[in-house]
Amino acid sequence: MKNIKHTKRCVICLLSESFPDSGLDSDNTCKYCRDFKLDKDKETINLNQNRIHDILTTTRGENNYDVIVAYSGGKDSTFTLKLLKENYNLRICAMLIDNNFVSRQAFINARSVVDFLGIDLIINRPSSKFMHNLYNKSIEGNMYSKDQLKRANAACLSCIGIINSIVLNESVSKKIPLIAGGYIGGQIPEKSGMLKISPNLFRESRKRQIEKLKNSVGKEAESYMNVESSNFHPIIINPLLGLNYDEKYIIQEISKIGWILPNDTGKSSSNCLLNDYAISKHYLRYKYHPYEAEICLQVRRGMLSKKDAMLKLNDIKDLEQFKHIDVKLSEI
Protein backbone atom coordinates (compact mmCIF):
# COMPACT_ATOMS: atom_id res chain seq x y z
CA MET A 1 0.00 0.00 0.00
CA LYS A 2 1.30 3.44 -0.90
CA ASN A 3 2.74 6.14 1.39
CA ILE A 4 3.04 4.00 4.54
CA LYS A 5 6.76 4.69 4.86
CA HIS A 6 6.16 8.45 4.62
CA THR A 7 3.87 8.55 7.66
CA LYS A 8 5.05 10.97 10.35
CA ARG A 9 5.83 9.01 13.52
CA CYS A 10 6.90 9.49 17.12
CA VAL A 11 10.70 9.43 17.32
CA ILE A 12 10.57 7.31 20.48
CA CYS A 13 7.86 4.65 19.95
CA LEU A 14 6.92 5.08 16.23
CA LEU A 15 3.26 5.92 16.90
CA SER A 16 1.85 7.60 13.79
CA GLU A 17 0.36 11.08 13.70
CA SER A 18 -2.90 9.55 12.39
CA PHE A 19 -3.39 7.47 15.55
CA PRO A 20 -6.29 9.00 17.54
CA ASP A 21 -5.06 11.62 20.02
CA SER A 22 -1.41 10.88 19.22
CA GLY A 23 -0.50 14.41 20.29
CA LEU A 24 2.75 14.59 18.34
CA ASP A 25 4.59 17.74 19.42
CA SER A 26 7.18 19.85 17.60
CA ASP A 27 9.87 17.33 18.59
CA ASN A 28 7.79 14.50 17.08
CA THR A 29 7.16 12.92 20.47
CA CYS A 30 3.69 11.49 21.10
CA LYS A 31 1.65 12.18 24.21
CA TYR A 32 1.89 8.51 25.25
CA CYS A 33 5.69 8.72 25.41
CA ARG A 34 5.54 12.04 27.26
CA ASP A 35 3.26 10.42 29.86
CA PHE A 36 5.07 7.07 30.00
CA LYS A 37 7.04 6.28 33.18
CA LEU A 38 8.88 2.96 33.16
CA ASP A 39 8.79 2.57 36.96
CA LYS A 40 5.04 3.18 37.05
CA ASP A 41 4.55 0.76 34.16
CA LYS A 42 6.50 -1.94 36.03
CA GLU A 43 4.36 -1.32 39.12
CA THR A 44 1.22 -1.97 37.06
CA ILE A 45 2.68 -5.19 35.64
CA ASN A 46 3.66 -6.35 39.14
CA LEU A 47 0.22 -5.45 40.49
CA ASN A 48 -1.43 -7.52 37.76
CA GLN A 49 0.96 -10.40 38.40
CA ASN A 50 0.28 -10.44 42.14
CA ARG A 51 -3.49 -10.22 41.78
CA ILE A 52 -3.53 -12.98 39.14
CA HIS A 53 -1.27 -15.20 41.26
CA ASP A 54 -3.50 -14.75 44.31
CA ILE A 55 -6.62 -15.69 42.36
CA LEU A 56 -4.98 -18.70 40.71
CA THR A 57 -3.72 -20.11 43.99
CA THR A 58 -6.97 -19.64 45.93
CA THR A 59 -9.73 -20.35 43.40
CA ARG A 60 -10.73 -23.82 42.34
CA GLY A 61 -13.80 -25.03 40.46
CA GLU A 62 -16.61 -26.95 42.11
CA ASN A 63 -16.96 -29.14 39.04
CA ASN A 64 -14.54 -30.41 36.41
CA TYR A 65 -12.55 -27.26 35.62
CA ASP A 66 -10.76 -24.45 37.42
CA VAL A 67 -10.44 -22.17 34.40
CA ILE A 68 -11.69 -21.86 30.83
CA VAL A 69 -9.30 -20.29 28.35
CA ALA A 70 -10.47 -18.44 25.25
CA TYR A 71 -8.06 -20.28 22.95
CA SER A 72 -7.32 -19.18 19.38
CA GLY A 73 -4.43 -21.51 18.59
CA GLY A 74 -2.28 -18.37 18.36
CA LYS A 75 0.94 -17.69 20.23
CA ASP A 76 -0.41 -15.62 23.13
CA SER A 77 -3.31 -17.85 24.15
CA THR A 78 -1.02 -20.88 23.70
CA PHE A 79 1.51 -19.36 26.11
CA THR A 80 -1.37 -18.62 28.50
CA LEU A 81 -2.36 -22.31 28.45
CA LYS A 82 1.24 -23.35 29.05
CA LEU A 83 1.66 -20.92 31.95
CA LEU A 84 -1.57 -21.94 33.68
CA LYS A 85 -0.87 -25.65 33.32
CA GLU A 86 2.84 -25.77 34.13
CA ASN A 87 2.95 -23.06 36.81
CA TYR A 88 -0.37 -23.73 38.55
CA ASN A 89 -1.42 -27.26 37.48
CA LEU A 90 -4.99 -26.13 36.95
CA ARG A 91 -7.82 -28.18 35.50
CA ILE A 92 -8.23 -26.33 32.20
CA CYS A 93 -10.86 -26.27 29.49
CA ALA A 94 -9.60 -24.65 26.27
CA MET A 95 -12.30 -23.28 23.97
CA LEU A 96 -11.54 -22.47 20.35
CA ILE A 97 -14.09 -20.51 18.29
CA ASP A 98 -13.85 -21.41 14.62
CA ASN A 99 -14.73 -18.18 12.79
CA ASN A 100 -14.25 -19.81 9.34
CA PHE A 101 -10.89 -18.03 8.98
CA VAL A 102 -8.69 -20.02 11.36
CA SER A 103 -5.39 -21.00 9.75
CA ARG A 104 -4.93 -24.72 9.13
CA GLN A 105 -1.66 -24.53 11.06
CA ALA A 106 -3.46 -22.89 13.99
CA PHE A 107 -5.82 -25.89 14.17
CA ILE A 108 -2.84 -28.26 14.06
CA ASN A 109 -1.12 -26.19 16.76
CA ALA A 110 -4.20 -26.21 18.98
CA ARG A 111 -4.52 -29.98 18.86
CA SER A 112 -0.80 -30.54 19.39
CA VAL A 113 -0.63 -28.16 22.35
CA VAL A 114 -3.66 -29.50 24.23
CA ASP A 115 -2.47 -33.06 23.69
CA PHE A 116 0.99 -32.17 25.01
CA LEU A 117 -0.39 -30.37 28.08
CA GLY A 118 -3.23 -32.82 28.74
CA ILE A 119 -5.98 -30.22 28.36
CA ASP A 120 -9.56 -30.66 27.14
CA LEU A 121 -10.45 -28.76 23.95
CA ILE A 122 -13.90 -27.61 22.83
CA ILE A 123 -14.33 -26.25 19.29
CA ASN A 124 -17.37 -24.06 18.71
CA ARG A 125 -18.27 -22.99 15.15
CA PRO A 126 -20.82 -20.18 14.77
CA SER A 127 -22.77 -19.93 11.52
CA SER A 128 -20.42 -18.87 8.71
CA LYS A 129 -23.16 -16.79 7.12
CA PHE A 130 -23.67 -14.91 10.38
CA MET A 131 -19.94 -14.34 10.89
CA HIS A 132 -19.42 -13.19 7.29
CA ASN A 133 -22.29 -10.73 7.61
CA LEU A 134 -20.89 -9.54 10.93
CA TYR A 135 -17.45 -8.93 9.43
CA ASN A 136 -18.84 -7.07 6.43
CA LYS A 137 -21.00 -4.78 8.57
CA SER A 138 -18.18 -4.24 11.06
CA ILE A 139 -15.58 -3.29 8.46
CA GLU A 140 -17.84 -1.08 6.33
CA GLY A 141 -20.02 0.38 9.08
CA ASN A 142 -19.62 2.58 12.15
CA MET A 143 -20.15 0.12 14.96
CA TYR A 144 -17.21 1.18 17.13
CA SER A 145 -15.93 4.35 18.75
CA LYS A 146 -12.58 6.01 18.15
CA ASP A 147 -11.32 4.70 21.51
CA GLN A 148 -12.35 1.12 20.71
CA LEU A 149 -10.63 1.28 17.32
CA LYS A 150 -7.36 2.27 18.99
CA ARG A 151 -6.98 -1.30 20.22
CA ALA A 152 -8.11 -3.44 17.26
CA ASN A 153 -9.74 -3.29 13.86
CA ALA A 154 -13.54 -3.48 13.62
CA ALA A 155 -13.64 -7.10 12.44
CA CYS A 156 -11.52 -8.21 15.41
CA LEU A 157 -13.64 -6.24 17.87
CA SER A 158 -16.80 -7.96 16.63
CA CYS A 159 -15.17 -11.38 16.66
CA ILE A 160 -13.88 -10.83 20.19
CA GLY A 161 -17.37 -9.86 21.34
CA ILE A 162 -18.83 -13.11 20.01
CA ILE A 163 -15.97 -15.19 21.46
CA ASN A 164 -16.30 -13.57 24.89
CA SER A 165 -20.03 -14.30 25.03
CA ILE A 166 -19.67 -17.94 23.98
CA VAL A 167 -16.85 -18.54 26.47
CA LEU A 168 -18.73 -16.75 29.24
CA ASN A 169 -21.81 -18.90 28.69
CA GLU A 170 -19.67 -22.04 28.80
CA SER A 171 -18.16 -20.82 32.06
CA VAL A 172 -21.57 -20.16 33.60
CA SER A 173 -23.12 -23.44 32.42
CA LYS A 174 -20.19 -25.49 33.75
CA LYS A 175 -19.63 -23.28 36.81
CA ILE A 176 -15.99 -22.62 35.92
CA PRO A 177 -14.85 -19.85 38.28
CA LEU A 178 -12.14 -18.32 36.08
CA ILE A 179 -12.02 -17.16 32.46
CA ALA A 180 -8.56 -16.51 31.00
CA GLY A 181 -7.68 -14.58 27.87
CA GLY A 182 -4.43 -14.16 25.98
CA TYR A 183 -4.57 -10.37 25.74
CA ILE A 184 -1.40 -8.30 26.00
CA GLY A 185 -0.67 -4.69 26.90
CA GLY A 186 -2.14 -2.27 24.36
CA GLN A 187 -5.04 -4.60 23.50
CA ILE A 188 -6.97 -3.94 26.72
CA PRO A 189 -6.49 -1.45 29.60
CA GLU A 190 -3.21 -2.03 31.42
CA LYS A 191 -4.85 -2.68 34.82
CA SER A 192 -7.12 -5.46 33.51
CA GLY A 193 -5.04 -8.35 34.83
CA MET A 194 -7.94 -9.46 37.00
CA LEU A 195 -11.56 -8.34 36.61
CA LYS A 196 -14.52 -9.20 38.82
CA ILE A 197 -17.78 -8.89 36.90
CA SER A 198 -20.29 -6.49 38.39
CA PRO A 199 -23.63 -8.15 37.48
CA ASN A 200 -25.60 -4.91 37.03
CA LEU A 201 -22.90 -3.09 35.11
CA PHE A 202 -22.27 -6.15 32.96
CA ARG A 203 -25.97 -6.56 32.21
CA GLU A 204 -26.36 -2.96 31.11
CA SER A 205 -23.22 -2.87 28.96
CA ARG A 206 -24.17 -6.19 27.35
CA LYS A 207 -27.68 -4.90 26.62
CA ARG A 208 -26.23 -1.89 24.78
CA GLN A 209 -23.81 -4.09 22.85
CA ILE A 210 -26.58 -6.49 21.78
CA GLU A 211 -28.78 -3.63 20.57
CA LYS A 212 -25.93 -2.21 18.53
CA LEU A 213 -25.23 -5.55 16.89
CA LYS A 214 -28.93 -6.26 16.27
CA ASN A 215 -29.27 -2.93 14.49
CA SER A 216 -26.27 -3.77 12.30
CA VAL A 217 -26.55 -7.48 11.56
CA GLY A 218 -30.04 -8.47 12.64
CA LYS A 219 -31.77 -10.37 15.45
CA GLU A 220 -29.52 -13.40 15.05
CA ALA A 221 -26.81 -11.50 16.96
CA GLU A 222 -28.90 -11.85 20.10
CA SER A 223 -28.59 -15.64 20.09
CA TYR A 224 -24.78 -15.34 20.18
CA MET A 225 -24.50 -12.39 22.55
CA ASN A 226 -27.09 -13.30 25.19
CA VAL A 227 -25.58 -14.59 28.42
CA GLU A 228 -27.42 -17.05 30.64
CA SER A 229 -29.07 -15.51 33.67
CA SER A 230 -27.29 -16.86 36.72
CA ASN A 231 -26.07 -15.96 40.19
CA PHE A 232 -22.73 -17.47 39.18
CA HIS A 233 -20.23 -14.76 38.17
CA PRO A 234 -16.76 -15.91 37.00
CA ILE A 235 -13.63 -13.82 37.42
CA ILE A 236 -11.75 -12.77 34.29
CA ILE A 237 -7.95 -12.92 34.23
CA ASN A 238 -5.41 -11.88 31.59
CA PRO A 239 -2.13 -13.47 32.71
CA LEU A 240 0.05 -11.85 30.03
CA LEU A 241 -0.65 -8.43 31.57
CA GLY A 242 1.37 -9.66 34.54
CA LEU A 243 4.45 -10.19 32.37
CA ASN A 244 6.81 -7.90 30.50
CA TYR A 245 5.70 -9.20 27.12
CA ASP A 246 8.47 -10.57 24.90
CA GLU A 247 7.19 -12.09 21.66
CA LYS A 248 10.43 -13.87 20.75
CA TYR A 249 10.62 -15.50 24.18
CA ILE A 250 6.97 -16.60 23.99
CA ILE A 251 7.43 -18.21 20.56
CA GLN A 252 10.60 -19.91 21.80
CA GLU A 253 8.78 -21.34 24.82
CA ILE A 254 5.67 -22.60 23.04
CA SER A 255 7.74 -24.19 20.27
CA LYS A 256 8.84 -26.64 22.99
CA ILE A 257 5.28 -27.97 23.24
CA GLY A 258 4.66 -28.47 19.52
CA TRP A 259 3.57 -24.99 18.37
CA ILE A 260 4.69 -23.91 14.87
CA LEU A 261 4.43 -20.34 13.53
CA PRO A 262 1.92 -20.21 10.62
CA ASN A 263 3.21 -18.73 7.36
CA ASP A 264 -0.13 -17.43 6.07
CA THR A 265 -1.42 -15.07 8.79
CA GLY A 266 0.85 -12.01 8.47
CA LYS A 267 2.97 -10.32 11.14
CA SER A 268 0.10 -9.27 13.42
CA SER A 269 -1.66 -12.61 13.88
CA SER A 270 -0.63 -16.20 14.43
CA ASN A 271 -4.00 -17.83 13.84
CA CYS A 272 -6.38 -15.78 11.65
CA LEU A 273 -6.52 -15.61 7.85
CA LEU A 274 -8.84 -12.59 7.88
CA ASN A 275 -6.57 -10.33 9.90
CA ASP A 276 -4.35 -8.93 7.13
CA TYR A 277 -7.45 -8.07 5.08
CA ALA A 278 -9.06 -6.32 8.07
CA ILE A 279 -5.83 -4.43 8.77
CA SER A 280 -5.69 -3.15 5.19
CA LYS A 281 -9.34 -2.09 5.33
CA HIS A 282 -8.72 -0.31 8.64
CA TYR A 283 -5.64 1.48 7.30
CA LEU A 284 -7.43 2.58 4.13
CA ARG A 285 -10.14 4.17 6.25
CA TYR A 286 -8.26 5.55 9.27
CA LYS A 287 -4.62 5.86 8.06
CA TYR A 288 -3.04 4.05 10.99
CA HIS A 289 -2.26 0.40 11.74
CA PRO A 290 -4.86 -1.05 14.17
CA TYR A 291 -2.12 -2.73 16.23
CA GLU A 292 -0.11 0.43 16.83
CA ALA A 293 -1.15 0.63 20.50
CA GLU A 294 0.39 -2.74 21.42
CA ILE A 295 3.39 -2.49 19.06
CA CYS A 296 4.39 0.99 20.23
CA LEU A 297 3.89 0.07 23.90
CA GLN A 298 6.39 -2.76 23.46
CA VAL A 299 8.86 -0.26 21.95
CA ARG A 300 8.39 2.10 24.93
CA ARG A 301 9.05 -0.78 27.29
CA GLY A 302 12.22 -1.76 25.43
CA MET A 303 10.82 -5.20 24.57
CA LEU A 304 10.66 -4.63 20.79
CA SER A 305 13.28 -2.93 18.62
CA LYS A 306 12.27 -0.07 16.37
CA LYS A 307 13.42 -2.11 13.39
CA ASP A 308 11.13 -5.03 14.23
CA ALA A 309 8.30 -2.66 15.14
CA MET A 310 8.57 -0.89 11.80
CA LEU A 311 8.36 -4.22 9.98
CA LYS A 312 5.04 -4.84 11.71
CA LEU A 313 3.72 -1.31 11.21
CA ASN A 314 4.58 -1.37 7.51
CA ASP A 315 3.01 -4.79 6.98
CA ILE A 316 -0.13 -3.43 5.34
CA LYS A 317 -0.89 -5.28 2.16
CA ASP A 318 -2.62 -4.09 -1.00
CA LEU A 319 -6.29 -5.05 -1.03
CA GLU A 320 -5.83 -6.49 -4.51
CA GLN A 321 -4.27 -9.50 -2.75
CA PHE A 322 -7.54 -10.26 -0.97
CA LYS A 323 -10.04 -10.82 -3.76
CA HIS A 324 -10.54 -14.35 -2.45
CA ILE A 325 -11.53 -12.88 0.94
CA ASP A 326 -14.09 -10.59 -0.73
CA VAL A 327 -15.55 -13.59 -2.50
CA LYS A 328 -15.69 -15.62 0.71
CA LEU A 329 -17.30 -12.78 2.69
CA SER A 330 -19.93 -12.38 -0.02
CA GLU A 331 -21.19 -15.87 0.79
CA ILE A 332 -23.99 -14.74 3.11
Coordinates of C-alpha atoms in Angstrom, one line a residue:
M1 CA 0.0 0.0 0.0
K2 CA 1.3 3.4 -0.9
N3 CA 2.7 6.1 1.4
I4 CA 3.0 4.0 4.5
K5 CA 6.8 4.7 4.9
H6 CA 6.2 8.5 4.6
T7 CA 3.9 8.5 7.7
K8 CA 5.1 11.0 10.3
R9 CA 5.8 9.0 13.5
C10 CA 6.9 9.5 17.1
V11 CA 10.7 9.4 17.3
I12 CA 10.6 7.3 20.5
C13 CA 7.9 4.7 19.9
L14 CA 6.9 5.1 16.2
L15 CA 3.3 5.9 16.9
S16 CA 1.8 7.6 13.8
E17 CA 0.4 11.1 13.7
S18 CA -2.9 9.6 12.4
F19 CA -3.4 7.5 15.5
P20 CA -6.3 9.0 17.5
D21 CA -5.1 11.6 20.0
S22 CA -1.4 10.9 19.2
G23 CA -0.5 14.4 20.3
L24 CA 2.8 14.6 18.3
D25 CA 4.6 17.7 19.4
S26 CA 7.2 19.9 17.6
D27 CA 9.9 17.3 18.6
N28 CA 7.8 14.5 17.1
T29 CA 7.2 12.9 20.5
C30 CA 3.7 11.5 21.1
K31 CA 1.7 12.2 24.2
Y32 CA 1.9 8.5 25.3
C33 CA 5.7 8.7 25.4
R34 CA 5.5 12.0 27.3
D35 CA 3.3 10.4 29.9
F36 CA 5.1 7.1 30.0
K37 CA 7.0 6.3 33.2
L38 CA 8.9 3.0 33.2
D39 CA 8.8 2.6 37.0
K40 CA 5.0 3.2 37.0
D41 CA 4.5 0.8 34.2
K42 CA 6.5 -1.9 36.0
E43 CA 4.4 -1.3 39.1
T44 CA 1.2 -2.0 37.1
I45 CA 2.7 -5.2 35.6
N46 CA 3.7 -6.4 39.1
L47 CA 0.2 -5.5 40.5
N48 CA -1.4 -7.5 37.8
Q49 CA 1.0 -10.4 38.4
N50 CA 0.3 -10.4 42.1
R51 CA -3.5 -10.2 41.8
I52 CA -3.5 -13.0 39.1
H53 CA -1.3 -15.2 41.3
D54 CA -3.5 -14.7 44.3
I55 CA -6.6 -15.7 42.4
L56 CA -5.0 -18.7 40.7
T57 CA -3.7 -20.1 44.0
T58 CA -7.0 -19.6 45.9
T59 CA -9.7 -20.3 43.4
R60 CA -10.7 -23.8 42.3
G61 CA -13.8 -25.0 40.5
E62 CA -16.6 -27.0 42.1
N63 CA -17.0 -29.1 39.0
N64 CA -14.5 -30.4 36.4
Y65 CA -12.6 -27.3 35.6
D66 CA -10.8 -24.4 37.4
V67 CA -10.4 -22.2 34.4
I68 CA -11.7 -21.9 30.8
V69 CA -9.3 -20.3 28.3
A70 CA -10.5 -18.4 25.2
Y71 CA -8.1 -20.3 23.0
S72 CA -7.3 -19.2 19.4
G73 CA -4.4 -21.5 18.6
G74 CA -2.3 -18.4 18.4
K75 CA 0.9 -17.7 20.2
D76 CA -0.4 -15.6 23.1
S77 CA -3.3 -17.8 24.1
T78 CA -1.0 -20.9 23.7
F79 CA 1.5 -19.4 26.1
T80 CA -1.4 -18.6 28.5
L81 CA -2.4 -22.3 28.4
K82 CA 1.2 -23.4 29.1
L83 CA 1.7 -20.9 31.9
L84 CA -1.6 -21.9 33.7
K85 CA -0.9 -25.7 33.3
E86 CA 2.8 -25.8 34.1
N87 CA 3.0 -23.1 36.8
Y88 CA -0.4 -23.7 38.6
N89 CA -1.4 -27.3 37.5
L90 CA -5.0 -26.1 37.0
R91 CA -7.8 -28.2 35.5
I92 CA -8.2 -26.3 32.2
C93 CA -10.9 -26.3 29.5
A94 CA -9.6 -24.6 26.3
M95 CA -12.3 -23.3 24.0
L96 CA -11.5 -22.5 20.3
I97 CA -14.1 -20.5 18.3
D98 CA -13.9 -21.4 14.6
N99 CA -14.7 -18.2 12.8
N100 CA -14.2 -19.8 9.3
F101 CA -10.9 -18.0 9.0
V102 CA -8.7 -20.0 11.4
S103 CA -5.4 -21.0 9.8
R104 CA -4.9 -24.7 9.1
Q105 CA -1.7 -24.5 11.1
A106 CA -3.5 -22.9 14.0
F107 CA -5.8 -25.9 14.2
I108 CA -2.8 -28.3 14.1
N109 CA -1.1 -26.2 16.8
A110 CA -4.2 -26.2 19.0
R111 CA -4.5 -30.0 18.9
S112 CA -0.8 -30.5 19.4
V113 CA -0.6 -28.2 22.4
V114 CA -3.7 -29.5 24.2
D115 CA -2.5 -33.1 23.7
F116 CA 1.0 -32.2 25.0
L117 CA -0.4 -30.4 28.1
G118 CA -3.2 -32.8 28.7
I119 CA -6.0 -30.2 28.4
D120 CA -9.6 -30.7 27.1
L121 CA -10.4 -28.8 23.9
I122 CA -13.9 -27.6 22.8
I123 CA -14.3 -26.3 19.3
N124 CA -17.4 -24.1 18.7
R125 CA -18.3 -23.0 15.1
P126 CA -20.8 -20.2 14.8
S127 CA -22.8 -19.9 11.5
S128 CA -20.4 -18.9 8.7
K129 CA -23.2 -16.8 7.1
F130 CA -23.7 -14.9 10.4
M131 CA -19.9 -14.3 10.9
H132 CA -19.4 -13.2 7.3
N133 CA -22.3 -10.7 7.6
L134 CA -20.9 -9.5 10.9
Y135 CA -17.4 -8.9 9.4
N136 CA -18.8 -7.1 6.4
K137 CA -21.0 -4.8 8.6
S138 CA -18.2 -4.2 11.1
I139 CA -15.6 -3.3 8.5
E140 CA -17.8 -1.1 6.3
G141 CA -20.0 0.4 9.1
N142 CA -19.6 2.6 12.2
M143 CA -20.2 0.1 15.0
Y144 CA -17.2 1.2 17.1
S145 CA -15.9 4.3 18.7
K146 CA -12.6 6.0 18.2
D147 CA -11.3 4.7 21.5
Q148 CA -12.4 1.1 20.7
L149 CA -10.6 1.3 17.3
K150 CA -7.4 2.3 19.0
R151 CA -7.0 -1.3 20.2
A152 CA -8.1 -3.4 17.3
N153 CA -9.7 -3.3 13.9
A154 CA -13.5 -3.5 13.6
A155 CA -13.6 -7.1 12.4
C156 CA -11.5 -8.2 15.4
L157 CA -13.6 -6.2 17.9
S158 CA -16.8 -8.0 16.6
C159 CA -15.2 -11.4 16.7
I160 CA -13.9 -10.8 20.2
G161 CA -17.4 -9.9 21.3
I162 CA -18.8 -13.1 20.0
I163 CA -16.0 -15.2 21.5
N164 CA -16.3 -13.6 24.9
S165 CA -20.0 -14.3 25.0
I166 CA -19.7 -17.9 24.0
V167 CA -16.8 -18.5 26.5
L168 CA -18.7 -16.7 29.2
N169 CA -21.8 -18.9 28.7
E170 CA -19.7 -22.0 28.8
S171 CA -18.2 -20.8 32.1
V172 CA -21.6 -20.2 33.6
S173 CA -23.1 -23.4 32.4
K174 CA -20.2 -25.5 33.7
K175 CA -19.6 -23.3 36.8
I176 CA -16.0 -22.6 35.9
P177 CA -14.9 -19.8 38.3
L178 CA -12.1 -18.3 36.1
I179 CA -12.0 -17.2 32.5
A180 CA -8.6 -16.5 31.0
G181 CA -7.7 -14.6 27.9
G182 CA -4.4 -14.2 26.0
Y183 CA -4.6 -10.4 25.7
I184 CA -1.4 -8.3 26.0
G185 CA -0.7 -4.7 26.9
G186 CA -2.1 -2.3 24.4
Q187 CA -5.0 -4.6 23.5
I188 CA -7.0 -3.9 26.7
P189 CA -6.5 -1.5 29.6
E190 CA -3.2 -2.0 31.4
K191 CA -4.8 -2.7 34.8
S192 CA -7.1 -5.5 33.5
G193 CA -5.0 -8.3 34.8
M194 CA -7.9 -9.5 37.0
L195 CA -11.6 -8.3 36.6
K196 CA -14.5 -9.2 38.8
I197 CA -17.8 -8.9 36.9
S198 CA -20.3 -6.5 38.4
P199 CA -23.6 -8.2 37.5
N200 CA -25.6 -4.9 37.0
L201 CA -22.9 -3.1 35.1
F202 CA -22.3 -6.2 33.0
R203 CA -26.0 -6.6 32.2
E204 CA -26.4 -3.0 31.1
S205 CA -23.2 -2.9 29.0
R206 CA -24.2 -6.2 27.3
K207 CA -27.7 -4.9 26.6
R208 CA -26.2 -1.9 24.8
Q209 CA -23.8 -4.1 22.8
I210 CA -26.6 -6.5 21.8
E211 CA -28.8 -3.6 20.6
K212 CA -25.9 -2.2 18.5
L213 CA -25.2 -5.6 16.9
K214 CA -28.9 -6.3 16.3
N215 CA -29.3 -2.9 14.5
S216 CA -26.3 -3.8 12.3
V217 CA -26.5 -7.5 11.6
G218 CA -30.0 -8.5 12.6
K219 CA -31.8 -10.4 15.5
E220 CA -29.5 -13.4 15.1
A221 CA -26.8 -11.5 17.0
E222 CA -28.9 -11.9 20.1
S223 CA -28.6 -15.6 20.1
Y224 CA -24.8 -15.3 20.2
M225 CA -24.5 -12.4 22.6
N226 CA -27.1 -13.3 25.2
V227 CA -25.6 -14.6 28.4
E228 CA -27.4 -17.1 30.6
S229 CA -29.1 -15.5 33.7
S230 CA -27.3 -16.9 36.7
N231 CA -26.1 -16.0 40.2
F232 CA -22.7 -17.5 39.2
H233 CA -20.2 -14.8 38.2
P234 CA -16.8 -15.9 37.0
I235 CA -13.6 -13.8 37.4
I236 CA -11.7 -12.8 34.3
I237 CA -8.0 -12.9 34.2
N238 CA -5.4 -11.9 31.6
P239 CA -2.1 -13.5 32.7
L240 CA 0.0 -11.9 30.0
L241 CA -0.7 -8.4 31.6
G242 CA 1.4 -9.7 34.5
L243 CA 4.5 -10.2 32.4
N244 CA 6.8 -7.9 30.5
Y245 CA 5.7 -9.2 27.1
D246 CA 8.5 -10.6 24.9
E247 CA 7.2 -12.1 21.7
K248 CA 10.4 -13.9 20.8
Y249 CA 10.6 -15.5 24.2
I250 CA 7.0 -16.6 24.0
I251 CA 7.4 -18.2 20.6
Q252 CA 10.6 -19.9 21.8
E253 CA 8.8 -21.3 24.8
I254 CA 5.7 -22.6 23.0
S255 CA 7.7 -24.2 20.3
K256 CA 8.8 -26.6 23.0
I257 CA 5.3 -28.0 23.2
G258 CA 4.7 -28.5 19.5
W259 CA 3.6 -25.0 18.4
I260 CA 4.7 -23.9 14.9
L261 CA 4.4 -20.3 13.5
P262 CA 1.9 -20.2 10.6
N263 CA 3.2 -18.7 7.4
D264 CA -0.1 -17.4 6.1
T265 CA -1.4 -15.1 8.8
G266 CA 0.9 -12.0 8.5
K267 CA 3.0 -10.3 11.1
S268 CA 0.1 -9.3 13.4
S269 CA -1.7 -12.6 13.9
S270 CA -0.6 -16.2 14.4
N271 CA -4.0 -17.8 13.8
C272 CA -6.4 -15.8 11.7
L273 CA -6.5 -15.6 7.8
L274 CA -8.8 -12.6 7.9
N275 CA -6.6 -10.3 9.9
D276 CA -4.4 -8.9 7.1
Y277 CA -7.5 -8.1 5.1
A278 CA -9.1 -6.3 8.1
I279 CA -5.8 -4.4 8.8
S280 CA -5.7 -3.1 5.2
K281 CA -9.3 -2.1 5.3
H282 CA -8.7 -0.3 8.6
Y283 CA -5.6 1.5 7.3
L284 CA -7.4 2.6 4.1
R285 CA -10.1 4.2 6.3
Y286 CA -8.3 5.5 9.3
K287 CA -4.6 5.9 8.1
Y288 CA -3.0 4.0 11.0
H289 CA -2.3 0.4 11.7
P290 CA -4.9 -1.0 14.2
Y291 CA -2.1 -2.7 16.2
E292 CA -0.1 0.4 16.8
A293 CA -1.1 0.6 20.5
E294 CA 0.4 -2.7 21.4
I295 CA 3.4 -2.5 19.1
C296 CA 4.4 1.0 20.2
L297 CA 3.9 0.1 23.9
Q298 CA 6.4 -2.8 23.5
V299 CA 8.9 -0.3 22.0
R300 CA 8.4 2.1 24.9
R301 CA 9.1 -0.8 27.3
G302 CA 12.2 -1.8 25.4
M303 CA 10.8 -5.2 24.6
L304 CA 10.7 -4.6 20.8
S305 CA 13.3 -2.9 18.6
K306 CA 12.3 -0.1 16.4
K307 CA 13.4 -2.1 13.4
D308 CA 11.1 -5.0 14.2
A309 CA 8.3 -2.7 15.1
M310 CA 8.6 -0.9 11.8
L311 CA 8.4 -4.2 10.0
K312 CA 5.0 -4.8 11.7
L313 CA 3.7 -1.3 11.2
N314 CA 4.6 -1.4 7.5
D315 CA 3.0 -4.8 7.0
I316 CA -0.1 -3.4 5.3
K317 CA -0.9 -5.3 2.2
D318 CA -2.6 -4.1 -1.0
L319 CA -6.3 -5.1 -1.0
E320 CA -5.8 -6.5 -4.5
Q321 CA -4.3 -9.5 -2.7
F322 CA -7.5 -10.3 -1.0
K323 CA -10.0 -10.8 -3.8
H324 CA -10.5 -14.4 -2.4
I325 CA -11.5 -12.9 0.9
D326 CA -14.1 -10.6 -0.7
V327 CA -15.5 -13.6 -2.5
K328 CA -15.7 -15.6 0.7
L329 CA -17.3 -12.8 2.7
S330 CA -19.9 -12.4 0.0
E331 CA -21.2 -15.9 0.8
I332 CA -24.0 -14.7 3.1

